[in-house]
Amino acid sequence: MAAKIILSPRQNSFKFSDRVLSLDTPSTIGRSGGKVPSASDNAIFDSKVLSKSHAVLLCGESSIYIIDTGSSNGTFVNNIRLSKAGKESAPTEVFTGDILKFGSEVEDKNKKVIQKPVVAKITIFKEDRVDTRERTPTSILFRPSESQEDVTMVGEIDESPLSRESMVLLKEKLLEMQKGMEFLSYKENDYIELQQLAEEEAETICELEKENYKLRHALKNIENKIALEKSKYMQLAEYEAETICNLEKENYKLIDSLNTAEETIKNEREKNRALQDASKTEMEILQNSLHEAVAEVDLKNKSLAEAQHLLDETKKNVLNLEKENLNLNSQDFKLLDAPESDYDLLVKAELNTLTESRRPSEANRDENETDALASNSINIQAENMKGNKTEINSTRQDLTLLMIIAWISFMVGYLIEDVLYY
């Protein structure tokens, strides 16, 4: 479908001449400065409030659509913005008489001027005829016909020769004025309802303002509390940081003390190990010494037992000697009463009896010698007794005492020799 559109400038718009666009291919609206300059057959403008690729006009099967391609300052149809900044809009159908605005007023603070947007009225031609289709009044993009200012502009145009395009524009404006009158008559009945609705909205706005004040006051209180809590938190954080620092210092000291203690324990273990080794060695030496001492004690006990045995035998021998002494005493009395011939016989018999009763075993040579000495002493005493019977009584006790002393001396010498040997 062959379609054309005319973009005509409006009041408070960036200055430009009418643009006639062919929509055989989509037509881009944007800012000049690239390879395509601004011309009457394109939609490129020298306005700074437009993006390089601001919007696109394209032709569908039976309708004309406009798309905001993500401009910064927006694209408006009858003062309704199509999308948010930087976001591409959905295709929106446009009709003859719609007011298109590209961009918004921006104040240039450096040059102290206001950069105006491009505001244009669109007229759609299909097969060289104006498309008279109208937007439904219930549409959010619907707008009434032009103001009285537009009628004045048309009156001024009537006094000059009109071109075909101007005639078309004049007819369009007349149609729009007619539509506007119809719209005003249609909306006149709704004026009271709108006024009531406005009053209700005003009351609602008042209530909302009160709630907003309360919310601001509450928000201020919350902010104060947050600031107070933040101050407390900062103080607590500083205290915790100081505590952590002190704990780290204490930890360092404890680690140092622990290392020192471990080193001391290690040294003490080594000393303990050395002491254990020395103790083990000393124990072995003491055990050996103890075994030796026990063995020596056993030997001494054995020697003492033998000495005790010898002492017992000595006591027995002493008792025997005392008995023999008694016998001798009795025999002495007999000898004193007997004659000399009988006396010799009795002495010899007594010597033989004494020799046989006192004879020791071959293993004890020292005792034999003692007995021999005792026998010799007895013989000597007997011979003396032959010469002097009166001396027998005086020497009898000396002989007995001598024999006892000789026997005790022999036993004591024997015990001393054994003790010195061990």
mmCIF file of N, CA and C in Angstrom, residues 112-224:
data_model
loop_
_atom_site.group_PDB
_atom_site.id
_atom_site.type_symbol
_atom_site.label_atom_id
_atom_site.label_comp_id
_atom_site.label_asym_id
_atom_site.label_seq_id
_atom_site.Cartn_x
_atom_site.Cartn_y
_atom_site.Cartn_z
ATOM 1 N N LYS A 112 22.229 29.346 28.340
ATOM 2 C CA LYS A 112 21.037 29.960 28.896
ATOM 3 C C LYS A 112 19.923 30.073 27.865
ATOM 4 N N VAL A 113 19.711 29.002 27.126
ATOM 5 C CA VAL A 113 18.614 28.925 26.151
ATOM 6 C C VAL A 113 17.872 27.617 26.390
ATOM 7 N N ILE A 114 16.646 27.547 25.897
ATOM 8 C CA ILE A 114 15.819 26.362 26.021
ATOM 9 C C ILE A 114 15.766 25.659 24.678
ATOM 10 N N GLN A 115 16.176 24.413 24.658
ATOM 11 C CA GLN A 115 16.126 23.615 23.436
ATOM 12 C C GLN A 115 14.717 23.042 23.322
ATOM 13 N N LYS A 116 14.011 23.423 22.222
ATOM 14 C CA LYS A 116 12.625 23.005 22.048
ATOM 15 C C LYS A 116 12.541 21.662 21.342
ATOM 16 N N PRO A 117 11.493 20.892 21.639
ATOM 17 C CA PRO A 117 11.296 19.618 20.939
ATOM 18 C C PRO A 117 10.680 19.838 19.562
ATOM 19 N N VAL A 118 10.624 18.776 18.791
ATOM 20 C CA VAL A 118 9.979 18.811 17.469
ATOM 21 C C VAL A 118 8.518 18.411 17.670
ATOM 22 N N VAL A 119 7.591 19.393 17.451
ATOM 23 C CA VAL A 119 6.152 19.154 17.586
ATOM 24 C C VAL A 119 5.545 19.281 16.204
ATOM 25 N N ALA A 120 4.891 18.200 15.747
ATOM 26 C CA ALA A 120 4.355 18.198 14.380
ATOM 27 C C ALA A 120 2.989 17.539 14.358
ATOM 28 N N LYS A 121 2.168 18.050 13.425
ATOM 29 C CA LYS A 121 0.877 17.420 13.175
ATOM 30 C C LYS A 121 1.032 16.517 11.972
ATOM 31 N N ILE A 122 0.431 15.340 12.062
ATOM 32 C CA ILE A 122 0.582 14.367 11.004
ATOM 33 C C ILE A 122 -0.681 14.330 10.142
ATOM 34 N N THR A 123 -0.460 14.274 8.824
ATOM 35 C CA THR A 123 -1.546 14.090 7.860
ATOM 36 C C THR A 123 -1.186 12.888 6.999
ATOM 37 N N ILE A 124 -2.136 11.956 6.914
ATOM 38 C CA ILE A 124 -1.865 10.687 6.223
ATOM 39 C C ILE A 124 -2.569 10.695 4.870
ATOM 40 N N PHE A 125 -1.790 10.332 3.838
ATOM 41 C CA PHE A 125 -2.346 10.213 2.487
ATOM 42 C C PHE A 125 -2.213 8.759 2.046
ATOM 43 N N LYS A 126 -3.348 8.243 1.548
ATOM 44 C CA LYS A 126 -3.352 6.898 0.974
ATOM 45 C C LYS A 126 -3.910 6.997 -0.431
ATOM 46 N N GLU A 127 -3.081 6.652 -1.383
ATOM 47 C CA GLU A 127 -3.467 6.730 -2.798
ATOM 48 C C GLU A 127 -3.910 8.141 -3.132
ATOM 49 N N ASP A 128 -3.084 9.120 -2.680
ATOM 50 C CA ASP A 128 -3.269 10.549 -2.943
ATOM 51 C C ASP A 128 -4.550 11.097 -2.341
ATOM 52 N N ARG A 129 -5.112 10.455 -1.365
ATOM 53 C CA ARG A 129 -6.277 10.944 -0.659
ATOM 54 C C ARG A 129 -5.977 10.983 0.845
ATOM 55 N N VAL A 130 -6.580 11.964 1.486
ATOM 56 C CA VAL A 130 -6.392 12.080 2.924
ATOM 57 C C VAL A 130 -7.151 10.954 3.613
ATOM 58 N N ASP A 131 -6.454 10.274 4.543
ATOM 59 C CA ASP A 131 -7.079 9.213 5.328
ATOM 60 C C ASP A 131 -7.906 9.886 6.428
ATOM 61 N N THR A 132 -9.224 9.759 6.320
ATOM 62 C CA THR A 132 -10.128 10.455 7.254
ATOM 63 C C THR A 132 -10.568 9.584 8.429
ATOM 64 N N ARG A 133 -9.985 8.465 8.584
ATOM 65 C CA ARG A 133 -10.371 7.634 9.740
ATOM 66 C C ARG A 133 -10.059 8.378 11.039
ATOM 67 N N GLU A 134 -10.931 8.192 12.029
ATOM 68 C CA GLU A 134 -10.812 8.922 13.287
ATOM 69 C C GLU A 134 -10.472 7.951 14.423
ATOM 70 N N ARG A 135 -9.795 8.500 15.413
ATOM 71 C CA ARG A 135 -9.523 7.727 16.631
ATOM 72 C C ARG A 135 -10.780 7.734 17.496
ATOM 73 N N THR A 136 -11.087 6.605 18.087
ATOM 74 C CA THR A 136 -12.296 6.510 18.929
ATOM 75 C C THR A 136 -12.137 7.381 20.162
ATOM 76 N N PRO A 137 -13.224 8.009 20.629
ATOM 77 C CA PRO A 137 -13.140 8.902 21.798
ATOM 78 C C PRO A 137 -12.726 8.173 23.081
ATOM 79 N N THR A 138 -12.959 6.863 23.126
ATOM 80 C CA THR A 138 -12.587 6.122 24.335
ATOM 81 C C THR A 138 -11.100 5.801 24.403
ATOM 82 N N SER A 139 -10.379 6.066 23.334
ATOM 83 C CA SER A 139 -8.944 5.777 23.329
ATOM 84 C C SER A 139 -8.213 6.759 24.236
ATOM 85 N N ILE A 140 -7.192 6.259 24.917
ATOM 86 C CA ILE A 140 -6.398 7.121 25.801
ATOM 87 C C ILE A 140 -5.648 8.196 25.027
ATOM 88 N N LEU A 141 -5.425 7.952 23.746
ATOM 89 C CA LEU A 141 -4.700 8.918 22.913
ATOM 90 C C LEU A 141 -5.638 9.888 22.200
ATOM 91 N N PHE A 142 -6.961 9.814 22.474
ATOM 92 C CA PHE A 142 -7.924 10.700 21.792
ATOM 93 C C PHE A 142 -7.736 12.126 22.275
ATOM 94 N N ARG A 143 -7.872 13.106 21.335
ATOM 95 C CA ARG A 143 -7.771 14.519 21.666
ATOM 96 C C ARG A 143 -8.845 15.263 20.891
ATOM 97 N N PRO A 144 -9.393 16.381 21.462
ATOM 98 C CA PRO A 144 -10.413 17.162 20.734
ATOM 99 C C PRO A 144 -9.806 17.919 19.573
ATOM 100 N N SER A 145 -10.680 18.609 18.805
ATOM 101 C CA SER A 145 -10.221 19.363 17.625
ATOM 102 C C SER A 145 -9.396 20.555 18.058
ATOM 103 N N GLU A 146 -8.842 21.259 17.085
ATOM 104 C CA GLU A 146 -7.920 22.357 17.342
ATOM 105 C C GLU A 146 -8.623 23.515 18.038
ATOM 106 N N SER A 147 -7.871 24.373 18.663
ATOM 107 C CA SER A 147 -8.390 25.543 19.377
ATOM 108 C C SER A 147 -8.727 26.656 18.410
ATOM 109 N N GLN A 148 -9.226 27.786 18.932
ATOM 110 C CA GLN A 148 -9.587 28.941 18.110
ATOM 111 C C GLN A 148 -8.387 29.525 17.412
ATOM 112 N N GLU A 149 -7.238 29.295 17.990
ATOM 113 C CA GLU A 149 -6.003 29.785 17.350
ATOM 114 C C GLU A 149 -5.842 29.168 15.989
ATOM 115 N N ASP A 150 -6.235 27.915 15.844
ATOM 116 C CA ASP A 150 -6.133 27.257 14.549
ATOM 117 C C ASP A 150 -7.107 27.880 13.548
ATOM 118 N N VAL A 151 -8.257 28.303 14.015
ATOM 119 C CA VAL A 151 -9.228 28.945 13.110
ATOM 120 C C VAL A 151 -8.681 30.253 12.613
ATOM 121 N N THR A 152 -8.040 31.000 13.461
ATOM 122 C CA THR A 152 -7.434 32.264 13.051
ATOM 123 C C THR A 152 -6.384 32.034 11.994
ATOM 124 N N MET A 153 -5.587 30.999 12.183
ATOM 125 C CA MET A 153 -4.549 30.691 11.201
ATOM 126 C C MET A 153 -5.171 30.339 9.863
ATOM 127 N N VAL A 154 -6.302 29.648 9.877
ATOM 128 C CA VAL A 154 -6.957 29.281 8.611
ATOM 129 C C VAL A 154 -7.493 30.526 7.917
ATOM 130 N N GLY A 155 -8.066 31.494 8.693
ATOM 131 C CA GLY A 155 -8.585 32.724 8.096
ATOM 132 C C GLY A 155 -7.498 33.498 7.409
ATOM 133 N N GLU A 156 -6.342 33.518 7.972
ATOM 134 C CA GLU A 156 -5.230 34.228 7.343
ATOM 135 C C GLU A 156 -4.819 33.563 6.056
ATOM 136 N N ILE A 157 -4.940 32.265 5.985
ATOM 137 C CA ILE A 157 -4.520 31.562 4.779
ATOM 138 C C ILE A 157 -5.485 31.795 3.638
ATOM 139 N N ASP A 158 -6.806 32.069 3.936
ATOM 140 C CA ASP A 158 -7.799 32.228 2.874
ATOM 141 C C ASP A 158 -7.509 33.431 2.004
ATOM 142 N N GLU A 159 -6.850 34.447 2.513
ATOM 143 C CA GLU A 159 -6.598 35.657 1.735
ATOM 144 C C GLU A 159 -5.485 35.491 0.744
ATOM 145 N N SER A 160 -4.763 34.403 0.804
ATOM 146 C CA SER A 160 -3.647 34.187 -0.118
ATOM 147 C C SER A 160 -3.989 33.049 -1.037
ATOM 148 N N PRO A 161 -3.326 32.984 -2.168
ATOM 149 C CA PRO A 161 -3.563 31.844 -3.078
ATOM 150 C C PRO A 161 -3.182 30.546 -2.390
ATOM 151 N N LEU A 162 -4.059 29.551 -2.519
ATOM 152 C CA LEU A 162 -3.876 28.275 -1.834
ATOM 153 C C LEU A 162 -3.372 27.231 -2.794
ATOM 154 N N SER A 163 -2.462 26.450 -2.276
ATOM 155 C CA SER A 163 -1.999 25.282 -3.030
ATOM 156 C C SER A 163 -2.890 24.097 -2.704
ATOM 157 N N ARG A 164 -2.666 23.047 -3.417
ATOM 158 C CA ARG A 164 -3.457 21.840 -3.174
ATOM 159 C C ARG A 164 -3.238 21.305 -1.768
ATOM 160 N N GLU A 165 -2.000 21.294 -1.350
ATOM 161 C CA GLU A 165 -1.696 20.790 -0.015
ATOM 162 C C GLU A 165 -2.298 21.674 1.055
ATOM 163 N N SER A 166 -2.288 23.007 0.826
ATOM 164 C CA SER A 166 -2.862 23.914 1.806
ATOM 165 C C SER A 166 -4.363 23.715 1.903
ATOM 166 N N MET A 167 -4.984 23.456 0.763
ATOM 167 C CA MET A 167 -6.411 23.192 0.783
ATOM 168 C C MET A 167 -6.712 21.927 1.570
ATOM 169 N N VAL A 168 -5.877 20.953 1.389
ATOM 170 C CA VAL A 168 -6.075 19.712 2.141
ATOM 171 C C VAL A 168 -5.939 19.980 3.643
ATOM 172 N N LEU A 169 -4.944 20.754 4.011
ATOM 173 C CA LEU A 169 -4.748 21.074 5.423
ATOM 174 C C LEU A 169 -5.937 21.858 5.969
ATOM 175 N N LEU A 170 -6.477 22.802 5.153
ATOM 176 C CA LEU A 170 -7.615 23.592 5.580
ATOM 177 C C LEU A 170 -8.830 22.701 5.828
ATOM 178 N N LYS A 171 -9.052 21.786 4.902
ATOM 179 C CA LYS A 171 -10.172 20.857 5.090
ATOM 180 C C LYS A 171 -9.983 20.023 6.367
ATOM 181 N N GLU A 172 -8.755 19.588 6.577
ATOM 182 C CA GLU A 172 -8.495 18.797 7.786
ATOM 183 C C GLU A 172 -8.777 19.589 9.046
ATOM 184 N N LYS A 173 -8.387 20.853 9.069
ATOM 185 C CA LYS A 173 -8.623 21.677 10.246
ATOM 186 C C LYS A 173 -10.106 21.902 10.468
ATOM 187 N N LEU A 174 -10.864 22.102 9.366
ATOM 188 C CA LEU A 174 -12.305 22.266 9.511
ATOM 189 C C LEU A 174 -12.933 20.998 10.076
ATOM 190 N N LEU A 175 -12.459 19.848 9.604
ATOM 191 C CA LEU A 175 -12.979 18.584 10.122
ATOM 192 C C LEU A 175 -12.643 18.417 11.607
ATOM 193 N N GLU A 176 -11.454 18.818 11.934
ATOM 194 C CA GLU A 176 -11.052 18.700 13.332
ATOM 195 C C GLU A 176 -11.859 19.631 14.217
ATOM 196 N N MET A 177 -12.160 20.844 13.739
ATOM 197 C CA MET A 177 -12.988 21.769 14.515
ATOM 198 C C MET A 177 -14.382 21.197 14.725
ATOM 199 N N GLN A 178 -14.898 20.578 13.658
ATOM 200 C CA GLN A 178 -16.219 19.958 13.771
ATOM 201 C C GLN A 178 -16.192 18.826 14.805
ATOM 202 N N LYS A 179 -15.131 18.039 14.735
ATOM 203 C CA LYS A 179 -15.009 16.949 15.706
ATOM 204 C C LYS A 179 -14.881 17.490 17.125
ATOM 205 N N GLY A 180 -14.162 18.608 17.250
ATOM 206 C CA GLY A 180 -14.013 19.202 18.566
ATOM 207 C C GLY A 180 -15.339 19.677 19.136
ATOM 208 N N MET A 181 -16.170 20.291 18.320
ATOM 209 C CA MET A 181 -17.484 20.739 18.768
ATOM 210 C C MET A 181 -18.332 19.552 19.206
ATOM 211 N N GLU A 182 -18.281 18.495 18.386
ATOM 212 C CA GLU A 182 -19.027 17.296 18.765
ATOM 213 C C GLU A 182 -18.511 16.728 20.097
ATOM 214 N N PHE A 183 -17.233 16.748 20.264
ATOM 215 C CA PHE A 183 -16.643 16.225 21.498
ATOM 216 C C PHE A 183 -17.050 17.058 22.709
ATOM 217 N N LEU A 184 -17.099 18.418 22.503
ATOM 218 C CA LEU A 184 -17.502 19.284 23.614
ATOM 219 C C LEU A 184 -18.954 19.053 24.001
ATOM 220 N N SER A 185 -19.813 18.898 22.979
ATOM 221 C CA SER A 185 -21.212 18.612 23.285
ATOM 222 C C SER A 185 -21.366 17.234 23.945
ATOM 223 N N TYR A 186 -20.485 16.302 23.529
ATOM 224 C CA TYR A 186 -20.542 14.952 24.100
ATOM 225 C C TYR A 186 -20.064 14.951 25.548
ATOM 226 N N LYS A 187 -19.107 15.811 25.838
ATOM 227 C CA LYS A 187 -18.531 15.846 27.176
ATOM 228 C C LYS A 187 -19.204 16.831 28.114
ATOM 229 N N GLU A 188 -20.145 17.648 27.598
ATOM 230 C CA GLU A 188 -20.773 18.658 28.445
ATOM 231 C C GLU A 188 -21.563 18.015 29.589
ATOM 232 N N ASN A 189 -22.207 16.873 29.286
ATOM 233 C CA ASN A 189 -22.996 16.189 30.310
ATOM 234 C C ASN A 189 -22.113 15.604 31.417
ATOM 235 N N ASP A 190 -20.888 15.346 31.079
ATOM 236 C CA ASP A 190 -19.984 14.739 32.074
ATOM 237 C C ASP A 190 -19.231 15.773 32.897
ATOM 238 N N TYR A 191 -19.519 17.068 32.646
ATOM 239 C CA TYR A 191 -18.738 18.089 33.332
ATOM 240 C C TYR A 191 -18.995 18.071 34.840
ATOM 241 N N ILE A 192 -20.321 17.972 35.233
ATOM 242 C CA ILE A 192 -20.665 17.973 36.657
ATOM 243 C C ILE A 192 -20.032 16.764 37.356
ATOM 244 N N GLU A 193 -20.155 15.608 36.685
ATOM 245 C CA GLU A 193 -19.557 14.412 37.284
ATOM 246 C C GLU A 193 -18.039 14.568 37.427
ATOM 247 N N LEU A 194 -17.455 15.185 36.415
ATOM 248 C CA LEU A 194 -16.005 15.412 36.497
ATOM 249 C C LEU A 194 -15.662 16.384 37.616
ATOM 250 N N GLN A 195 -16.533 17.413 37.826
ATOM 251 C CA GLN A 195 -16.276 18.362 38.896
ATOM 252 C C GLN A 195 -16.380 17.681 40.258
ATOM 253 N N GLN A 196 -17.441 16.840 40.430
ATOM 254 C CA GLN A 196 -17.568 16.101 41.676
ATOM 255 C C GLN A 196 -16.372 15.170 41.887
ATOM 256 N N LEU A 197 -16.019 14.529 40.784
ATOM 257 C CA LEU A 197 -14.859 13.645 40.875
ATOM 258 C C LEU A 197 -13.594 14.418 41.239
ATOM 259 N N ALA A 198 -13.497 15.658 40.691
ATOM 260 C CA ALA A 198 -12.337 16.487 41.008
ATOM 261 C C ALA A 198 -12.336 16.876 42.487
ATOM 262 N N GLU A 199 -13.555 17.208 43.011
ATOM 263 C CA GLU A 199 -13.634 17.549 44.428
ATOM 264 C C GLU A 199 -13.240 16.353 45.301
ATOM 265 N N GLU A 200 -13.767 15.167 44.928
ATOM 266 C CA GLU A 200 -13.396 13.966 45.679
ATOM 267 C C GLU A 200 -11.894 13.700 45.597
ATOM 268 N N GLU A 201 -11.358 13.912 44.419
ATOM 269 C CA GLU A 201 -9.915 13.720 44.264
ATOM 270 C C GLU A 201 -9.132 14.741 45.077
ATOM 271 N N ALA A 202 -9.709 15.999 45.156
ATOM 272 C CA ALA A 202 -9.039 17.022 45.964
ATOM 273 C C ALA A 202 -9.031 16.619 47.431
ATOM 274 N N GLU A 203 -10.181 16.112 47.910
ATOM 275 C CA GLU A 203 -10.218 15.645 49.289
ATOM 276 C C GLU A 203 -9.258 14.482 49.511
ATOM 277 N N THR A 204 -9.268 13.589 48.512
ATOM 278 C CA THR A 204 -8.338 12.457 48.616
ATOM 279 C C THR A 204 -6.891 12.937 48.641
ATOM 280 N N ILE A 205 -6.624 13.943 47.797
ATOM 281 C CA ILE A 205 -5.261 14.488 47.756
ATOM 282 C C ILE A 205 -4.908 15.139 49.091
ATOM 283 N N CYS A 206 -5.912 15.834 49.691
ATOM 284 C CA CYS A 206 -5.679 16.457 51.001
ATOM 285 C C CYS A 206 -5.348 15.395 52.049
ATOM 286 N N GLU A 207 -6.184 14.328 52.034
ATOM 287 C CA GLU A 207 -5.900 13.230 52.971
ATOM 288 C C GLU A 207 -4.532 12.618 52.712
ATOM 289 N N LEU A 208 -4.232 12.475 51.425
ATOM 290 C CA LEU A 208 -2.927 11.914 51.080
ATOM 291 C C LEU A 208 -1.786 12.819 51.532
ATOM 292 N N GLU A 209 -2.040 14.161 51.427
ATOM 293 C CA GLU A 209 -1.024 15.096 51.902
ATOM 294 C C GLU A 209 -0.816 14.956 53.411
ATOM 295 N N LYS A 210 -1.958 14.793 54.143
ATOM 296 C CA LYS A 210 -1.838 14.586 55.588
ATOM 297 C C LYS A 210 -1.074 13.302 55.885
ATOM 298 N N GLU A 211 -1.452 12.230 55.188
ATOM 299 C CA GLU A 211 -0.740 10.964 55.385
ATOM 300 C C GLU A 211 0.722 11.098 54.998
ATOM 301 N N ASN A 212 0.929 11.890 53.914
ATOM 302 C CA ASN A 212 2.315 12.096 53.480
ATOM 303 C C ASN A 212 3.109 12.840 54.544
ATOM 304 N N TYR A 213 2.465 13.835 55.198
ATOM 305 C CA TYR A 213 3.126 14.568 56.272
ATOM 306 C C TYR A 213 3.457 13.626 57.433
ATOM 307 N N LYS A 214 2.436 12.802 57.781
ATOM 308 C CA LYS A 214 2.672 11.839 58.857
ATOM 309 C C LYS A 214 3.810 10.885 58.497
ATOM 310 N N LEU A 215 3.764 10.436 57.238
ATOM 311 C CA LEU A 215 4.822 9.516 56.812
ATOM 312 C C LEU A 215 6.185 10.186 56.825
ATOM 313 N N ARG A 216 6.215 11.456 56.401
ATOM 314 C CA ARG A 216 7.501 12.178 56.434
ATOM 315 C C ARG A 216 7.989 12.332 57.870
ATOM 316 N N HIS A 217 7.029 12.679 58.775
ATOM 317 C CA HIS A 217 7.406 12.815 60.186
ATOM 318 C C HIS A 217 7.906 11.471 60.744
ATOM 319 N N ALA A 218 7.154 10.405 60.420
ATOM 320 C CA ALA A 218 7.584 9.083 60.876
ATOM 321 C C ALA A 218 8.936 8.707 60.265
ATOM 322 N N LEU A 219 9.093 9.045 58.970
ATOM 323 C CA LEU A 219 10.364 8.756 58.303
ATOM 324 C C LEU A 219 11.513 9.521 58.941
ATOM 325 N N LYS A 220 11.208 10.789 59.325
ATOM 326 C CA LYS A 220 12.250 11.572 59.999
ATOM 327 C C LYS A 220 12.623 10.941 61.328
ATOM 328 N N ASN A 221 11.586 10.495 62.078
ATOM 329 C CA ASN A 221 11.865 9.825 63.353
ATOM 330 C C ASN A 221 12.675 8.552 63.136
ATOM 331 N N ILE A 222 12.289 7.803 62.085
ATOM 332 C CA ILE A 222 13.018 6.565 61.774
ATOM 333 C C ILE A 222 14.465 6.876 61.408
ATOM 334 N N GLU A 223 14.641 7.958 60.620
ATOM 335 C CA GLU A 223 16.008 8.340 60.236
ATOM 336 C C GLU A 223 16.819 8.732 61.469
ATOM 337 N N ASN A 224 16.156 9.456 62.408
ATOM 338 C CA ASN A 224 16.861 9.819 63.650
ATOM 339 C C ASN A 224 17.239 8.574 64.444
#
